[in-house]
Amino acid sequence: MDHDEIKNIPKDRTVTYARVVVDYRPQKEDPNRVRITVGGNLINYPGELTTRTADLVTSKILWNSVISTKNARYVTADLKLFYLTAPMDRYEYMRMPIKIIPQHIIDQYNLNDKVKNGYVYMEIRRAMYGLPQAGVLANKLLKERLAKHGYYEVAHTPGLWKHISRPVSFTLVVDDFGIKYVGKEHAEHLLNALKEHYTLDIDWEGKLYCGISLDWDYERKTVDISMPGYIKKLLQRFQHELRKAQHSPYKCAPKAYGKDAQLPLPLDESPRIDKKRVTRIQQIIGAILYYARCVDITLLMSLSTIAHEQTKATENTDLS
């Protein structure tokens, strides 16, 4: 934007900042990711921001439906640049320091003439990562495009889609499609409809969905779900050292026999821990809770007990 255009930015818009985000995504074709995202916390969007996406239970029910339906199969698809295809219903604005922009881009777009107080100002005309309305705009556009081919979202089950006549249904989480189909031509009908507007990564074996690995055995009608390496990464993230092998997810109550078996458990009288260690416990609970809901529900009781104790956590809680 030049200086005159900057003056005409609507008064009801906040000029937000840009963030350079670096990430490593091993499941992607190019795992090294560098993106410019919008500082969405400063955006005051007046419209609806809620996007209907499938929850874990819906996905699991669909997986069970695949192995329970004769000749059904499962394929996954990932839409590239899904958010970036949606036009904005109102423009937003952000600025970037000129010092972080490479010189060849400055020269190519003649940015030196557009600098104001050390910043380059930009008008956002299509959705970008970080905008609070990006998800709902992209999802709305997807609905309009798929409706032309007979696909609709089930009214009372967010993120579950069906076709008006074809034996195809799928769950949608952001830009990840988990598709159940009976007859490959019906899956191709959906994928071809998507290819009209998007670039897709397709896995006909359906081995990975939202970070969950799926091992299908259609003959025996089973599917095994797992998250390889997830716990190992958590141990590294929280720098947890294994003191000794523990074959129970939670410390068991001491054995008692006879009348002693009826006595209540002894109170935890160990010292309280500081706020920093409490926060660490809360982070660990949150990280393992996702794994427990996805793969290993035997952890849920232990997590619930520790979560109940976390606000008044003690040394014994931290050892759990």
XYZ file of C-alpha atoms in Angstrom:
320
model
C 0.000 0.000 0.000
C 1.222 3.504 -0.786
C 0.889 6.410 1.631
C -2.456 7.593 0.222
C -3.952 4.103 0.530
C -2.719 3.845 4.113
C -4.625 7.028 4.948
C -7.840 5.463 3.626
C -7.749 2.339 5.838
C -11.256 2.095 7.392
C -11.448 3.451 10.916
C -13.049 0.242 12.220
C -10.039 -1.905 11.228
C -6.993 -2.525 13.369
C -3.702 -2.772 11.531
C -2.224 -5.952 12.946
C 1.260 -7.441 12.817
C 2.812 -10.303 10.825
C 4.489 -13.350 12.373
C 7.074 -15.543 10.676
C 6.361 -19.123 11.796
C 8.870 -21.942 11.320
C 7.777 -25.553 11.780
C 8.776 -29.119 10.939
C 5.988 -31.416 9.663
C 7.435 -34.845 8.821
C 4.194 -36.101 7.230
C 4.252 -33.362 4.570
C 5.940 -33.590 1.161
C 8.165 -30.665 2.169
C 8.589 -31.084 5.945
C 10.381 -27.758 6.480
C 7.653 -25.118 6.741
C 8.087 -21.325 6.832
C 4.949 -19.186 6.785
C 3.895 -15.611 7.347
C 0.815 -15.544 9.556
C -1.451 -12.748 10.718
C -1.591 -11.569 14.326
C -5.226 -12.578 14.722
C -5.537 -11.420 18.332
C -5.888 -7.824 17.140
C -8.579 -8.560 14.544
C -12.123 -7.575 15.573
C -14.286 -9.520 13.115
C -18.027 -8.847 13.548
C -19.281 -12.077 11.944
C -19.521 -15.735 13.009
C -16.170 -17.386 13.777
C -17.255 -20.927 14.673
C -16.331 -23.661 12.189
C -18.061 -27.049 12.410
C -15.433 -29.795 12.409
C -15.645 -33.491 13.227
C -14.660 -34.540 16.722
C -12.731 -37.690 17.569
C -15.838 -39.697 18.422
C -17.364 -39.005 14.999
C -14.175 -40.143 13.267
C -14.033 -43.344 15.329
C -17.664 -44.158 14.560
C -16.949 -43.729 10.855
C -13.925 -46.063 11.107
C -16.117 -48.681 12.788
C -18.684 -48.164 10.064
C -16.045 -48.885 7.402
C -15.115 -52.289 8.819
C -18.795 -53.085 9.491
C -20.037 -52.325 5.968
C -19.631 -54.890 3.206
C -17.037 -53.865 0.572
C -16.462 -50.497 2.242
C -13.016 -48.904 2.045
C -11.295 -45.824 3.470
C -9.209 -43.130 1.804
C -7.768 -39.909 3.193
C -7.150 -36.613 1.425
C -5.422 -33.426 2.496
C -6.267 -30.111 0.817
C -3.231 -27.940 0.207
C -3.501 -24.219 0.963
C -7.135 -24.715 1.966
C -7.431 -21.480 3.948
C -5.646 -19.396 1.325
C -8.293 -19.963 -1.367
C -11.132 -18.129 0.395
C -11.806 -14.493 -0.589
C -12.310 -12.077 2.300
C -15.806 -10.726 2.872
C -14.117 -7.587 4.221
C -10.479 -6.633 3.857
C -8.083 -6.637 6.807
C -4.733 -4.891 7.194
C -1.312 -5.692 8.577
C 2.192 -4.301 8.519
C 5.711 -5.768 8.448
C 9.035 -4.180 9.363
C 10.943 -3.430 6.183
C 14.128 -4.760 7.823
C 12.888 -8.382 7.792
C 11.935 -8.353 4.105
C 14.614 -9.737 1.729
C 16.273 -7.137 -0.475
C 15.287 -8.807 -3.759
C 11.589 -8.551 -2.797
C 12.056 -4.902 -1.801
C 13.554 -4.209 -5.208
C 11.002 -6.275 -7.138
C 7.996 -4.488 -5.630
C 9.603 -1.077 -5.148
C 8.839 -1.181 -1.426
C 11.234 1.564 -0.373
C 8.788 4.136 -1.750
C 5.960 2.658 0.348
C 7.673 2.483 3.735
C 6.037 4.413 6.554
C 7.839 4.696 9.881
C 9.884 1.604 9.083
C 6.882 -0.559 8.101
C 5.314 -1.811 4.888
C 1.499 -1.859 5.042
C -0.566 -4.560 3.335
C -4.220 -5.085 2.469
C -5.369 -8.681 2.968
C -7.826 -9.672 0.231
C -7.731 -13.447 0.643
C -7.689 -15.506 3.816
C -4.368 -16.043 5.558
C -3.252 -18.268 8.415
C -3.850 -16.532 11.705
C -7.008 -14.655 10.723
C -9.827 -15.648 13.093
C -12.336 -15.704 10.213
C -10.126 -17.751 7.850
C -11.574 -21.105 8.922
C -15.228 -20.173 8.625
C -14.704 -18.437 5.256
C -12.845 -21.432 3.800
C -15.458 -23.847 5.177
C -18.339 -21.781 3.793
C -16.725 -21.718 0.346
C -16.175 -25.492 0.475
C -19.863 -26.051 1.286
C -20.928 -23.973 -1.712
C -18.600 -25.843 -4.047
C -19.505 -29.357 -2.849
C -23.240 -28.646 -2.773
C -23.158 -28.383 -6.577
C -22.042 -32.034 -6.666
C -24.629 -33.315 -4.180
C -22.641 -33.253 -0.930
C -24.004 -31.814 2.300
C -23.052 -31.643 5.976
C -25.239 -33.682 8.316
C -27.364 -31.253 10.319
C -26.794 -32.497 13.861
C -23.315 -34.042 13.525
C -20.639 -31.381 12.950
C -17.982 -32.355 10.420
C -19.841 -35.397 9.030
C -20.724 -35.139 5.338
C -22.763 -37.334 2.997
C -23.917 -37.463 -0.626
C -27.590 -37.303 -1.538
C -27.447 -40.680 -3.320
C -23.926 -42.096 -3.557
C -22.498 -44.451 -0.869
C -19.906 -41.907 0.239
C -19.512 -40.218 3.616
C -16.582 -38.419 5.177
C -15.386 -36.540 8.225
C -13.727 -33.180 7.836
C -11.233 -31.671 10.297
C -9.938 -28.351 8.956
C -8.500 -29.580 5.619
C -8.250 -33.328 6.342
C -10.809 -35.630 4.718
C -11.413 -39.164 6.032
C -13.613 -40.809 3.380
C -15.672 -43.991 3.601
C -16.855 -45.341 0.260
C -18.346 -48.438 -1.325
C -17.054 -48.548 -4.892
C -13.964 -46.629 -5.931
C -15.853 -44.680 -8.586
C -17.865 -42.969 -5.835
C -14.738 -41.882 -3.959
C -13.326 -40.563 -7.233
C -16.507 -38.536 -7.741
C -15.802 -36.659 -4.496
C -12.085 -36.301 -5.148
C -12.689 -35.005 -8.685
C -15.138 -32.449 -7.302
C -12.438 -31.249 -4.903
C -9.779 -31.206 -7.631
C -11.783 -28.588 -9.523
C -10.735 -26.017 -6.918
C -7.990 -27.513 -4.731
C -4.708 -29.381 -4.886
C -4.936 -32.691 -3.016
C -2.648 -35.199 -1.341
C -4.478 -38.540 -1.557
C -3.692 -41.749 0.348
C -5.768 -44.620 -1.016
C -4.546 -46.848 1.809
C -5.962 -44.434 4.414
C -3.024 -44.918 6.773
C -2.924 -41.508 8.475
C -5.688 -39.149 9.597
C -5.156 -36.126 11.860
C -1.922 -37.583 13.233
C -3.488 -40.988 13.984
C -2.067 -44.042 12.204
C -4.637 -46.539 10.874
C -3.806 -50.155 10.078
C -6.702 -51.604 8.056
C -7.467 -55.292 7.645
C -10.628 -55.405 5.566
C -10.656 -59.202 5.356
C -10.687 -59.658 9.135
C -12.766 -56.488 9.587
C -10.380 -54.789 11.989
C -8.603 -51.441 12.177
C -5.806 -50.766 14.659
C -5.149 -47.158 15.625
C -1.887 -45.864 17.052
C 0.249 -42.753 17.409
C 3.856 -43.963 16.961
C 6.445 -41.847 18.727
C 3.908 -39.585 20.470
C 4.833 -40.564 24.036
C 8.542 -40.550 23.213
C 8.232 -36.957 21.982
C 6.390 -35.992 25.160
C 9.166 -37.463 27.293
C 11.663 -35.359 25.352
C 9.488 -32.246 25.485
C 9.069 -32.365 29.252
C 12.583 -33.767 29.833
C 11.169 -36.579 31.906
C 13.625 -39.179 33.161
C 12.299 -42.681 33.744
C 13.294 -43.532 37.313
C 12.104 -47.131 37.143
C 9.705 -49.270 35.149
C 6.060 -48.744 36.102
C 3.552 -51.165 34.622
C 0.469 -49.319 35.833
C -0.603 -45.916 34.477
C -1.147 -44.718 38.051
C 0.205 -45.552 41.466
C -1.961 -48.288 42.974
C -3.390 -48.159 46.464
C -1.504 -50.341 48.951
C -2.898 -53.838 49.403
C -4.981 -54.407 52.504
C -6.811 -57.449 53.767
C -9.599 -58.135 56.218
C -11.060 -55.186 58.059
C -8.187 -52.934 56.870
C -9.517 -53.216 53.308
C -12.475 -51.019 54.377
C -10.324 -48.181 55.685
C -10.078 -44.969 53.609
C -6.831 -44.216 51.825
C -4.367 -42.146 53.861
C -4.344 -38.413 53.196
C -1.551 -36.968 51.111
C 0.490 -34.908 53.576
C 3.523 -34.320 51.368
C 4.582 -30.671 50.767
C 2.749 -28.490 48.230
C 4.645 -27.642 45.035
C 5.088 -24.208 43.447
C 2.986 -22.711 40.631
C 5.597 -23.456 37.955
C 5.486 -27.188 38.701
C 1.668 -27.117 38.831
C 1.624 -25.569 35.341
C 3.949 -28.317 34.121
C 1.564 -30.973 35.491
C -1.360 -29.286 33.713
C 0.552 -29.256 30.409
C 1.408 -32.939 30.746
C -2.206 -33.843 31.511
C -3.429 -31.941 28.458
C -0.875 -33.561 26.150
C -1.540 -37.104 27.357
C -5.317 -36.601 27.414
C -5.372 -36.348 23.607
C -3.370 -39.568 23.322
C -5.666 -41.301 25.815
C -8.823 -40.292 23.959
C -7.330 -41.335 20.630
C -5.565 -44.579 21.441
C -5.422 -45.754 25.056
C -8.516 -45.099 27.157
C -7.003 -46.994 30.113
C -5.159 -43.764 30.946
C -8.336 -41.733 31.437
C -9.023 -42.737 35.041
C -5.464 -41.910 36.073
C -5.549 -38.568 34.272
C -8.875 -37.730 35.901
C -7.472 -38.452 39.369
C -4.334 -36.382 38.797
C -6.378 -33.548 37.252
C -8.567 -33.507 40.371
C -5.456 -32.996 42.504
C -3.623 -30.533 40.248
C -4.827 -27.258 41.802
C -3.486 -28.379 45.194
C -0.690 -30.514 43.825
C 1.888 -31.970 46.186
C 5.222 -33.733 45.811
C 3.346 -37.042 45.544
C 1.164 -35.644 42.727
C 4.299 -34.616 40.847
C 5.696 -38.136 41.249
C 2.536 -39.644 39.754
